[in-house]
Short mmCIF file of C-alpha atoms and ligand atoms in Angstrom, two decimals:
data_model
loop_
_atom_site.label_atom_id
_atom_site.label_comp_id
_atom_site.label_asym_id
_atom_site.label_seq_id
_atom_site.Cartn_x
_atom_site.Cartn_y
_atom_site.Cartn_z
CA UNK A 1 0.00 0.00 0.00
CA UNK A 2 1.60 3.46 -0.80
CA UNK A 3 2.86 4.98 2.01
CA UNK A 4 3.33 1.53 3.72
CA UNK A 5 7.26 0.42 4.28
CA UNK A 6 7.44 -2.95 3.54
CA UNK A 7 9.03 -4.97 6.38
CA UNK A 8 10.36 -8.79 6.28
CA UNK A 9 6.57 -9.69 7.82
CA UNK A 10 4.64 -8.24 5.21
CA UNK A 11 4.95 -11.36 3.37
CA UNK A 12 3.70 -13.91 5.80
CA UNK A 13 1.03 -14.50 8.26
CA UNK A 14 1.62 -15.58 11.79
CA UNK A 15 -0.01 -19.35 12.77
CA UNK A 16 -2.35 -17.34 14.59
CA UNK A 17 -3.05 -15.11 12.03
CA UNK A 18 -3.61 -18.09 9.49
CA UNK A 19 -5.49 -20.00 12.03
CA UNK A 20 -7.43 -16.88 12.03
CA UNK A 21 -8.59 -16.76 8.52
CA UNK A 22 -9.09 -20.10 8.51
CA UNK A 23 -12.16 -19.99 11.09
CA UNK A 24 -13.41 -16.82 9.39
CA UNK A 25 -13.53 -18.24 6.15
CA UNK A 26 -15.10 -21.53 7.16
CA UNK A 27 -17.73 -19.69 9.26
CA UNK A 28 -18.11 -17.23 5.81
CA UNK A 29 -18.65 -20.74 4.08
CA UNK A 30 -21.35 -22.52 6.33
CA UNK A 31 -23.31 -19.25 6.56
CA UNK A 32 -23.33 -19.10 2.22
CA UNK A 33 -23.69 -23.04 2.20
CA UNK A 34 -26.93 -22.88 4.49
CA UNK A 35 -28.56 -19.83 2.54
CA UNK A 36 -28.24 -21.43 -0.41
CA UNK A 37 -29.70 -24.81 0.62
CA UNK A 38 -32.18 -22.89 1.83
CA UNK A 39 -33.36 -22.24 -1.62
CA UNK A 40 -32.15 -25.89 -3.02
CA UNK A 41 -29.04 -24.09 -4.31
CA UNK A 42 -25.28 -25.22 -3.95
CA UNK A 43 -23.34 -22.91 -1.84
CA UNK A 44 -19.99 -23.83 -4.19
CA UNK A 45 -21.79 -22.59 -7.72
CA UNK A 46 -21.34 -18.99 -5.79
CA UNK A 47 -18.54 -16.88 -6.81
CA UNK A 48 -16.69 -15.94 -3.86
CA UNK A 49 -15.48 -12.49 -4.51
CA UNK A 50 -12.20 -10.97 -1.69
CA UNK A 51 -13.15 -7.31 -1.61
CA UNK A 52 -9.23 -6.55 -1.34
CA UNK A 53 -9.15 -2.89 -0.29
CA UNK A 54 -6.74 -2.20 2.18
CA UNK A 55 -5.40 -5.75 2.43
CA UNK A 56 -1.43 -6.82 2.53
CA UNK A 57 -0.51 -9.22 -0.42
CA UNK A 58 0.39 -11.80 2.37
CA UNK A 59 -3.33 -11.94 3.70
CA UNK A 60 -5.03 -12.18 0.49
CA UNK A 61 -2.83 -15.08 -0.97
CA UNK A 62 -3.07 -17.14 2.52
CA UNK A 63 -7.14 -16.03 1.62
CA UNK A 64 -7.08 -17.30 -2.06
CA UNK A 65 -5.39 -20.69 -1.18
CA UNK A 66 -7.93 -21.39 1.43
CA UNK A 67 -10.77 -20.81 -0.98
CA UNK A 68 -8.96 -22.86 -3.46
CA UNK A 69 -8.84 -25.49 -0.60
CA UNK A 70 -12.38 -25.62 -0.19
CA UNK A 71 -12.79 -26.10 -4.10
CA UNK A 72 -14.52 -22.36 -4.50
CA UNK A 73 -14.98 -20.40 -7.34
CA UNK A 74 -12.91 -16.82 -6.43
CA UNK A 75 -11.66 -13.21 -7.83
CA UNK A 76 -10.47 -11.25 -6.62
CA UNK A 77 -12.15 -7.28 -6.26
CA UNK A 78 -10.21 -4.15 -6.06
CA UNK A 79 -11.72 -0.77 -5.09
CA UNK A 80 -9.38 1.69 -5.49
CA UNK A 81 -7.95 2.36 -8.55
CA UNK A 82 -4.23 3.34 -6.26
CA UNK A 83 -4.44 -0.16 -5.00
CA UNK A 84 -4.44 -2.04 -7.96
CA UNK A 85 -0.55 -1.87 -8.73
CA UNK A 86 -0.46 -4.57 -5.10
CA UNK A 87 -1.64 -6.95 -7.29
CA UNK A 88 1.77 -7.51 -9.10
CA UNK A 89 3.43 -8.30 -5.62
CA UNK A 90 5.15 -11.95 -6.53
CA UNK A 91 2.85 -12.90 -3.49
CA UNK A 92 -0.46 -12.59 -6.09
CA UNK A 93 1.16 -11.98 -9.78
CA UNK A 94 0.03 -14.94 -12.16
CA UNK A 95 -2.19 -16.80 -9.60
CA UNK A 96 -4.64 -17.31 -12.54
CA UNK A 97 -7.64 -15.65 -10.05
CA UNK A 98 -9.49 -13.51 -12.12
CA UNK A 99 -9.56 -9.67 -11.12
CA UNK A 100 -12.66 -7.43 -10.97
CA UNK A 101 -12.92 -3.84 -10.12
CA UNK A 102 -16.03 -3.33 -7.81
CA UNK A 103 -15.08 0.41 -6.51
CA UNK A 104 -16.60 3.63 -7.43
CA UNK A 105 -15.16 4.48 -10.99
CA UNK A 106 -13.56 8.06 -12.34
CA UNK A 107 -13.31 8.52 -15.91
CA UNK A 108 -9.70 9.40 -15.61
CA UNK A 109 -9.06 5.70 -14.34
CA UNK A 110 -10.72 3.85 -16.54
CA UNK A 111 -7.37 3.34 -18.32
CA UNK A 112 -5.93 1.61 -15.46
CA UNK A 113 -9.13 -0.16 -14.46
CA UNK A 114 -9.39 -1.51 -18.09
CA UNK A 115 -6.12 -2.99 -17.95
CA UNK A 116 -6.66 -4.87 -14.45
CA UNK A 117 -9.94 -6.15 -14.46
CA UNK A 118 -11.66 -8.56 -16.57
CA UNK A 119 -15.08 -7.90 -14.84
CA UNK A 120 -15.82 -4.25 -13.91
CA UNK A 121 -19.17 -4.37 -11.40
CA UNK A 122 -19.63 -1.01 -11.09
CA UNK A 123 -20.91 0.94 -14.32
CA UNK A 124 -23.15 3.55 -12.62
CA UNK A 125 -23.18 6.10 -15.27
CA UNK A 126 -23.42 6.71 -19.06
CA UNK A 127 -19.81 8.42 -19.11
CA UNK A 128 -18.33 5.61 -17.30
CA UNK A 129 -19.53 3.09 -19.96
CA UNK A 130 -18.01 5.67 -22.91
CA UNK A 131 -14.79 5.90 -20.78
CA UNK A 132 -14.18 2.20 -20.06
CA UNK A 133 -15.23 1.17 -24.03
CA UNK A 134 -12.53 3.40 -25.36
CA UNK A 135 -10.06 2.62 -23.23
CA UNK A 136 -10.85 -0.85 -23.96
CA UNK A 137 -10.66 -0.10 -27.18
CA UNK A 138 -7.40 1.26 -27.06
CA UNK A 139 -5.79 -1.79 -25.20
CA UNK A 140 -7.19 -4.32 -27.65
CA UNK A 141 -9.68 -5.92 -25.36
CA UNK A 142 -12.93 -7.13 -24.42
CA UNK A 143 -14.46 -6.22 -21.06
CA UNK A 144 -17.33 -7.72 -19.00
CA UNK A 145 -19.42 -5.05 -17.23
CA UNK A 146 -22.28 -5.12 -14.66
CA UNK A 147 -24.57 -2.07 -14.33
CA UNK A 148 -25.06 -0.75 -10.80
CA UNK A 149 -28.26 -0.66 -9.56
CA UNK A 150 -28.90 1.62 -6.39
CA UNK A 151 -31.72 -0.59 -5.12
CA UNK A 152 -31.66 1.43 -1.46
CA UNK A 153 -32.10 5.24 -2.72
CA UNK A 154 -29.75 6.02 -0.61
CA UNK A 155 -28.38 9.13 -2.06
CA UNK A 156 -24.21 8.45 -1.11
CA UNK A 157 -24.89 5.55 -3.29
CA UNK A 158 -24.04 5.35 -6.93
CA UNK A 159 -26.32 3.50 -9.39
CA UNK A 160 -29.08 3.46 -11.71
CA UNK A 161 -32.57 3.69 -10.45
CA UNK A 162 -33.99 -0.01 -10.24
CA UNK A 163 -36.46 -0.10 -12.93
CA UNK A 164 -36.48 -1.47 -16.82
CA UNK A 165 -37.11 2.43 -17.82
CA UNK A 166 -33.59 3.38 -16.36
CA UNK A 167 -31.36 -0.03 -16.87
CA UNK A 168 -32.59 -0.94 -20.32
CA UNK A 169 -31.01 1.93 -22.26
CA UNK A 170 -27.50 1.07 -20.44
CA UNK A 171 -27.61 -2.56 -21.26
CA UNK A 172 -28.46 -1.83 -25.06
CA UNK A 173 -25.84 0.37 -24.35
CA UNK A 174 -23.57 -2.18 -23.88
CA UNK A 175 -24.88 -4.46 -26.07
CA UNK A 176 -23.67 -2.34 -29.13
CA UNK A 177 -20.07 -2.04 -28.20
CA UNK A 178 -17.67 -3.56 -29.46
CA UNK A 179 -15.32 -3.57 -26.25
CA UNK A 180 -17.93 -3.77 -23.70
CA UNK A 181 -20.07 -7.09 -22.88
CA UNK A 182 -23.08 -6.20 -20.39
CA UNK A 183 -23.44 -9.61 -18.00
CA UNK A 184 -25.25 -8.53 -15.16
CA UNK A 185 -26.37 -6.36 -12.66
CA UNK A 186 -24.77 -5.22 -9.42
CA UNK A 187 -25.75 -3.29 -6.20
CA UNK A 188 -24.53 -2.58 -2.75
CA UNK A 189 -27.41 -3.28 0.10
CA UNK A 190 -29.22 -0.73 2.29
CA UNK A 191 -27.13 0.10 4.77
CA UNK A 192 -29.50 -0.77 7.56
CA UNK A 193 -30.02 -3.05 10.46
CA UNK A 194 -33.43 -3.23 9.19
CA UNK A 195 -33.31 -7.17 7.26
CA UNK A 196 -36.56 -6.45 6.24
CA UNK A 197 -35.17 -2.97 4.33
CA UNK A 198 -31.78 -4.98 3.42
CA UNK A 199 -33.93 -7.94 1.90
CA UNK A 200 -36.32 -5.24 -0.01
CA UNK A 201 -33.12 -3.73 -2.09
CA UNK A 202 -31.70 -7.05 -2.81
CA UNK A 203 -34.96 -9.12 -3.78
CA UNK A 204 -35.83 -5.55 -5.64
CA UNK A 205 -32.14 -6.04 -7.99
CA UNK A 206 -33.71 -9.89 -8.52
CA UNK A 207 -36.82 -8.26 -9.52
CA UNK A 208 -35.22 -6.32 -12.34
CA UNK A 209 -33.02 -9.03 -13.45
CA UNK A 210 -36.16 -11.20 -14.15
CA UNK A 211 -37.84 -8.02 -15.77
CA UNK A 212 -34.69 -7.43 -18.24
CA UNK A 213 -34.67 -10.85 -18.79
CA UNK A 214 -37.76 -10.27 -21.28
CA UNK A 215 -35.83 -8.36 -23.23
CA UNK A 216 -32.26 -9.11 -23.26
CA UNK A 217 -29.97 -12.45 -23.64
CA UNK A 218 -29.73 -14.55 -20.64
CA UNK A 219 -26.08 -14.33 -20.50
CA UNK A 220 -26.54 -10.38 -20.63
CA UNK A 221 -28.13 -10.16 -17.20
CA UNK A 222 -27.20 -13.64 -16.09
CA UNK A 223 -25.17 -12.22 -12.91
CA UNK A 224 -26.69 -10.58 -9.85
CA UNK A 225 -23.57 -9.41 -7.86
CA UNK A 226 -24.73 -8.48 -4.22
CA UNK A 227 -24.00 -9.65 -0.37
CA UNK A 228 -21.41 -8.42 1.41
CA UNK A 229 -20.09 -9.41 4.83
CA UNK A 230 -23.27 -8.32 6.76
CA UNK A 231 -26.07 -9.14 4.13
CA UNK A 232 -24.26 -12.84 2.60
CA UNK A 233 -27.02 -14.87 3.76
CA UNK A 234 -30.06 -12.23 2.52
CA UNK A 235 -27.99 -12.01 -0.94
CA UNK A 236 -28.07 -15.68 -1.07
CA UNK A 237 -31.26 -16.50 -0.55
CA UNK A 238 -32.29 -13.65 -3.20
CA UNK A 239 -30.57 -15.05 -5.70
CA UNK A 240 -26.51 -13.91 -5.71
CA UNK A 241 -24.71 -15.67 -7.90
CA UNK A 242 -21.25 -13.45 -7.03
CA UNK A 243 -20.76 -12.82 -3.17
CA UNK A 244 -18.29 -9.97 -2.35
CA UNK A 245 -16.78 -10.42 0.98
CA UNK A 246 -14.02 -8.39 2.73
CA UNK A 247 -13.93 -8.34 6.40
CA UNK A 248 -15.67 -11.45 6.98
CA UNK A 249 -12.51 -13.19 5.90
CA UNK A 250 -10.22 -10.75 6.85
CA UNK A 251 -11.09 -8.83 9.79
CA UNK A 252 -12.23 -5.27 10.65
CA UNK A 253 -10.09 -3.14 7.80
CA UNK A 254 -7.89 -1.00 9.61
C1 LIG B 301 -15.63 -3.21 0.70
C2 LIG B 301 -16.65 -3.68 -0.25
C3 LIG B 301 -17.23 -4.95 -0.11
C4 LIG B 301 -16.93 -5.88 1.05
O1 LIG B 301 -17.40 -5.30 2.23
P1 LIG B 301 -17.33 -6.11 3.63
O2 LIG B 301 -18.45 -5.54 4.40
O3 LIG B 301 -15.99 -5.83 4.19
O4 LIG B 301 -17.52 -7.54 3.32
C5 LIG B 301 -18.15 -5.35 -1.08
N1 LIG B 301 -18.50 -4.55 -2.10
C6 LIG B 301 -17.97 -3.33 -2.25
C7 LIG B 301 -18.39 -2.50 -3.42
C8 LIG B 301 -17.04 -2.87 -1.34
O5 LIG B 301 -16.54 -1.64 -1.48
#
């Protein structure tokens, strides 16, 4: 992390802190495995996204084998655009885990983001999608994309409103470019104690999904990307098919 001096134990975990993980990420596991048999669904066909922001190299390798381990499907999910060049530590470079970006995207980043993900989760505006297909362009590749959703109107929250009227013209959007492939739909929970309110914006991103469905390719709004730490089991049982956890497995970010 910039700013950070690297010491000798940046690069490995402590037994305790490994033991650590390790009953985090099996608790993580049971609570995804009983939500989805809840709804005759197999906990393993869920993507297991690491929400990676703020996180050493060390702990998110000792993360990835783990999930590997437990025969998972993972990625790993950057937020900030400034901590994507950790991912070329020796620690994660060429682990063959697929990289999304899942933070709040500038236009002025796209060029980086472009080059680092192969999944981008959070197109939440019209200029984003323009930014992202040119730069895409530029690099000679193909992108997947999800369109954010803000399914909790809460206003600090990025995202299309969570009807056909404002998603549709997005994802035909998409659909026409030649860089950009539209696969899904994405959106962070209300940020409530409420489960009633949390279950309401998650069931209301399933909701759409099924709408668009009407009028779009399956595989073009195949993916509903939502459930984070607090809201896995909710996210599950409305459908998730990509989890994105960060301090379930890893602790309280510092
Ligand atoms: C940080 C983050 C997560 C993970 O949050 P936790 O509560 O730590 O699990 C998921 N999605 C996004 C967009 C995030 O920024």
């Amino acid at each position: 992390m910039e700013g950070m001096t690297p010491s000798a134990d940046d690069s490995v975990l402590s037994p305790e802190q490994t033991e650590l993980m390790i009953e985090r990420i099996d608790e993580v596991l049971a609570r995804i495995d009983a939500a989805a048999e809840r709804r005759g669904r197999r906990g393993s066909d869920i993507e297991m996204l690491l929400a990676t922001k703020s996180r050493r190299p060390a702990e998110i390798a000792v993360a990835i084998e783990l999930l590997r381990e437990r025969g998972r499907t993972i990625a790993v999910g950057e937020n900030r655009a400034q901590e994507i060049a950790k991912h070329s530590d020796p620690l994660l470079a060429d682990n063959g885990v697929p990289r999304h970006f899942i933070g709040r995207l500038q236009t002025n980043k796209a060029r980086d983001v472009v080059a680092f993900a192969e999944l981008i989760h959070s197109v939440d505006r019209e200029d984003i999608a323009a930014a992202l297909e040119r730069r895409a362009g530029m690099a000679g590749v193909v992108r997947d994309v999800l369109v954010q959703v803000n399914t909790s109107g809460e206003e600090s929250k990025g995202g299309f409103a969570p009807t056909v009227e404002a998603t549709a013209p997005i994802i035909e959007r998409l659909r026409a470019s030649e860089t950009l492939r539209p696969v899904g739909l994405m959106t962070i929970g209300a940020n409530t104690s409420d489960a009633a309110a949390v279950r309401s914006s998650l069931s209301n991103l399933r909701m759409l999904r099924d709408r668009l469905r009407e009028r779009f390719d399956e595989a073009q709004v195949a993916h509903l990307s939502m459930g984070m730490s607090g809201d896995l089991e909710i996210a599950v049982e409305e459908g998730a098919t990509i989890v994105r956890v960060g301090s379930a497995i890893f602790g309280a970010r510092p």
